[in-house]
Amino acid sequence: MRHDHIISAKQLSRADIEAVLDRAAEVAADPESFADRHENALLGLCFFEPSTRTKMSFTAAIKRLGGDVVDMGTVESSSVKKGESLADTVRVVEGYADALVLRHPSEGSAQMASEFVDVPLINAGDGAGQHPTQTLLDLYTIRESAGFDDLTIGIMGDLKYGRTVHSLAHALTNFDADQHFISPESLKLPRSVRYDLHEEGASIREHTELDPVLPELDVLYVTRIQAERFPDESEYRAIAGEYQIDTETLDAARDDLTVMHPLPRVDEIAHEIDDTDYAHYFQQAHNGVPVRMALLDLVLGGDE
């Protein structure tokens, strides 16, 4: 995996995924053995959109590997404010770092940027496109909590604009997983994503209500209705808050159901669920550090 760009979950084979997850398990079991593994390595952070978990976990990951970050900072404080193109920005930051992490509001931006740099570029989210490292930590969480054998997963919420959904759905085609997609009609999976999943032989079903499928689920992956992705605010207001779960909702769920969420949440998961055995979303976020440590270790040549 050394020097590979990580742009989309579509490019990851089962072997790739398992290599990262196995390395992440090693990191989680003995983090000290990975300290200083990449001493003096520098990770360039180019975040054109706000981020808490992704940016901080990448920062923590490279520092726990012995390296450090060089950060472009906010768009307002960078040369982007002066009109600098994305291509020029990544070419400049490439000169300061051994690998780049890019988040950008435009779908396809990571693929385009990768064509201008020679160091590994990792897509940290490109608009409504892909978010492959979120998918890797999602898969790690699923493997630890529910396993991949005969997995039945429900993915609920914003399926149209949700890049975490698109990435996860593609990655799950590598495993024995039945995927149920629950959303309002206006936020269904994009036709292009459905087509790709069918071409990959995925077992998928679409629903507008959670109740009929809930008792079957091993995992329920809940996503936020993303106001910032809607071209029309009135369209957002019409469905905001429509898909919410609380402890009463989960009365019909299996006792060992795993509830996940890429965060941040608004009101789609009631806080009363946080202290139940269902809740795995904070551990899911914490898994971002060992998973991103593992990925950086592999990308930067940790086996050499």
PDB file of N, CA and C in Angstrom, residues 3 52 64 78 82 100 106 115 132 147 151 154 160 172 174 200 202 211 240-241 245 247 283 302:
ATOM      1  N   HIS A   3       2.765   4.495  -0.740  1.00  0.00           N
ATOM      2  CA  HIS A   3       2.658   5.550  -1.761  1.00  0.00           C
ATOM      3  C   HIS A   3       1.342   5.524  -2.531  1.00  0.00           C
ATOM      4  N   THR A  52     -13.893  17.973  13.137  1.00  0.00           N
ATOM      5  CA  THR A  52     -13.415  17.742  14.500  1.00  0.00           C
ATOM      6  C   THR A  52     -12.737  16.385  14.575  1.00  0.00           C
ATOM      7  N   ARG A  64       1.244   9.990  17.412  1.00  0.00           N
ATOM      8  CA  ARG A  64       1.471   8.735  18.145  1.00  0.00           C
ATOM      9  C   ARG A  64       2.422   7.816  17.386  1.00  0.00           C
ATOM     10  N   SER A  78      -5.770  31.217   4.752  1.00  0.00           N
ATOM     11  CA  SER A  78      -4.805  30.667   3.796  1.00  0.00           C
ATOM     12  C   SER A  78      -4.823  31.438   2.488  1.00  0.00           C
ATOM     13  N   LYS A  82      -7.083  34.178  -1.280  1.00  0.00           N
ATOM     14  CA  LYS A  82      -6.565  35.078  -2.318  1.00  0.00           C
ATOM     15  C   LYS A  82      -6.840  34.559  -3.729  1.00  0.00           C
ATOM     16  N   LEU A 100      -0.414  13.725   2.410  1.00  0.00           N
ATOM     17  CA  LEU A 100      -1.414  14.785   2.538  1.00  0.00           C
ATOM     18  C   LEU A 100      -2.767  14.184   2.906  1.00  0.00           C
ATOM     19  N   SER A 106     -16.116  19.870  -2.726  1.00  0.00           N
ATOM     20  CA  SER A 106     -16.489  19.481  -4.094  1.00  0.00           C
ATOM     21  C   SER A 106     -16.237  17.996  -4.335  1.00  0.00           C
ATOM     22  N   GLU A 115      -3.789  13.945  -8.771  1.00  0.00           N
ATOM     23  CA  GLU A 115      -3.091  13.932 -10.050  1.00  0.00           C
ATOM     24  C   GLU A 115      -1.964  14.959 -10.102  1.00  0.00           C
ATOM     25  N   PRO A 132     -13.234   7.479   2.649  1.00  0.00           N
ATOM     26  CA  PRO A 132     -12.757   6.110   2.852  1.00  0.00           C
ATOM     27  C   PRO A 132     -12.186   5.822   4.231  1.00  0.00           C
ATOM     28  N   GLY A 147     -19.067  -8.450  13.986  1.00  0.00           N
ATOM     29  CA  GLY A 147     -18.463  -9.386  13.046  1.00  0.00           C
ATOM     30  C   GLY A 147     -19.028  -9.222  11.650  1.00  0.00           C
ATOM     31  N   LEU A 151     -23.781 -10.720   8.149  1.00  0.00           N
ATOM     32  CA  LEU A 151     -24.112  -9.407   8.714  1.00  0.00           C
ATOM     33  C   LEU A 151     -25.359  -8.825   8.053  1.00  0.00           C
ATOM     34  N   GLY A 154     -28.583  -2.017   8.764  1.00  0.00           N
ATOM     35  CA  GLY A 154     -29.485  -0.976   8.304  1.00  0.00           C
ATOM     36  C   GLY A 154     -28.766   0.355   8.321  1.00  0.00           C
ATOM     37  N   LYS A 160     -28.656  10.289   0.311  1.00  0.00           N
ATOM     38  CA  LYS A 160     -28.398  10.997  -0.944  1.00  0.00           C
ATOM     39  C   LYS A 160     -27.082  11.768  -0.879  1.00  0.00           C
ATOM     40  N   LEU A 172     -18.778  -2.645   2.005  1.00  0.00           N
ATOM     41  CA  LEU A 172     -19.471  -3.831   2.509  1.00  0.00           C
ATOM     42  C   LEU A 172     -19.719  -4.872   1.424  1.00  0.00           C
ATOM     43  N   ASN A 174     -17.564  -6.226  -0.136  1.00  0.00           N
ATOM     44  CA  ASN A 174     -16.475  -7.189   0.005  1.00  0.00           C
ATOM     45  C   ASN A 174     -16.783  -8.284   1.016  1.00  0.00           C
ATOM     46  N   GLU A 200     -21.807  -4.652  -8.357  1.00  0.00           N
ATOM     47  CA  GLU A 200     -20.878  -5.357  -7.473  1.00  0.00           C
ATOM     48  C   GLU A 200     -21.518  -6.565  -6.805  1.00  0.00           C
ATOM     49  N   ALA A 202     -24.127  -6.590  -4.720  1.00  0.00           N
ATOM     50  CA  ALA A 202     -24.551  -6.348  -3.348  1.00  0.00           C
ATOM     51  C   ALA A 202     -26.001  -6.758  -3.141  1.00  0.00           C
ATOM     52  N   ASP A 211     -39.166   0.448  11.263  1.00  0.00           N
ATOM     53  CA  ASP A 211     -39.830  -0.583  12.075  1.00  0.00           C
ATOM     54  C   ASP A 211     -39.868  -1.966  11.431  1.00  0.00           C
ATOM     55  N   ALA A 240     -36.323  17.603   8.137  1.00  0.00           N
ATOM     56  CA  ALA A 240     -35.461  17.624   9.317  1.00  0.00           C
ATOM     57  C   ALA A 240     -36.188  17.015  10.508  1.00  0.00           C
ATOM     58  N   GLY A 241     -35.529  16.129  11.202  1.00  0.00           N
ATOM     59  CA  GLY A 241     -36.125  15.501  12.378  1.00  0.00           C
ATOM     60  C   GLY A 241     -37.055  14.345  12.089  1.00  0.00           C
ATOM     61  N   ILE A 245     -34.335   8.115  16.547  1.00  0.00           N
ATOM     62  CA  ILE A 245     -34.517   6.906  17.346  1.00  0.00           C
ATOM     63  C   ILE A 245     -34.320   7.228  18.824  1.00  0.00           C
ATOM     64  N   THR A 247     -35.058   5.078  22.991  1.00  0.00           N
ATOM     65  CA  THR A 247     -35.121   3.731  23.569  1.00  0.00           C
ATOM     66  C   THR A 247     -36.422   3.026  23.229  1.00  0.00           C
ATOM     67  N   GLN A 283     -17.255   4.998  20.851  1.00  0.00           N
ATOM     68  CA  GLN A 283     -16.137   4.094  20.610  1.00  0.00           C
ATOM     69  C   GLN A 283     -15.758   4.101  19.139  1.00  0.00           C
ATOM     70  N   GLY A 302       5.299   1.140   6.550  1.00  0.00           N
ATOM     71  CA  GLY A 302       5.588   0.595   7.871  1.00  0.00           C
ATOM     72  C   GLY A 302       6.186  -0.784   7.871  1.00  0.00           C
TER      73      GLY A 302
END
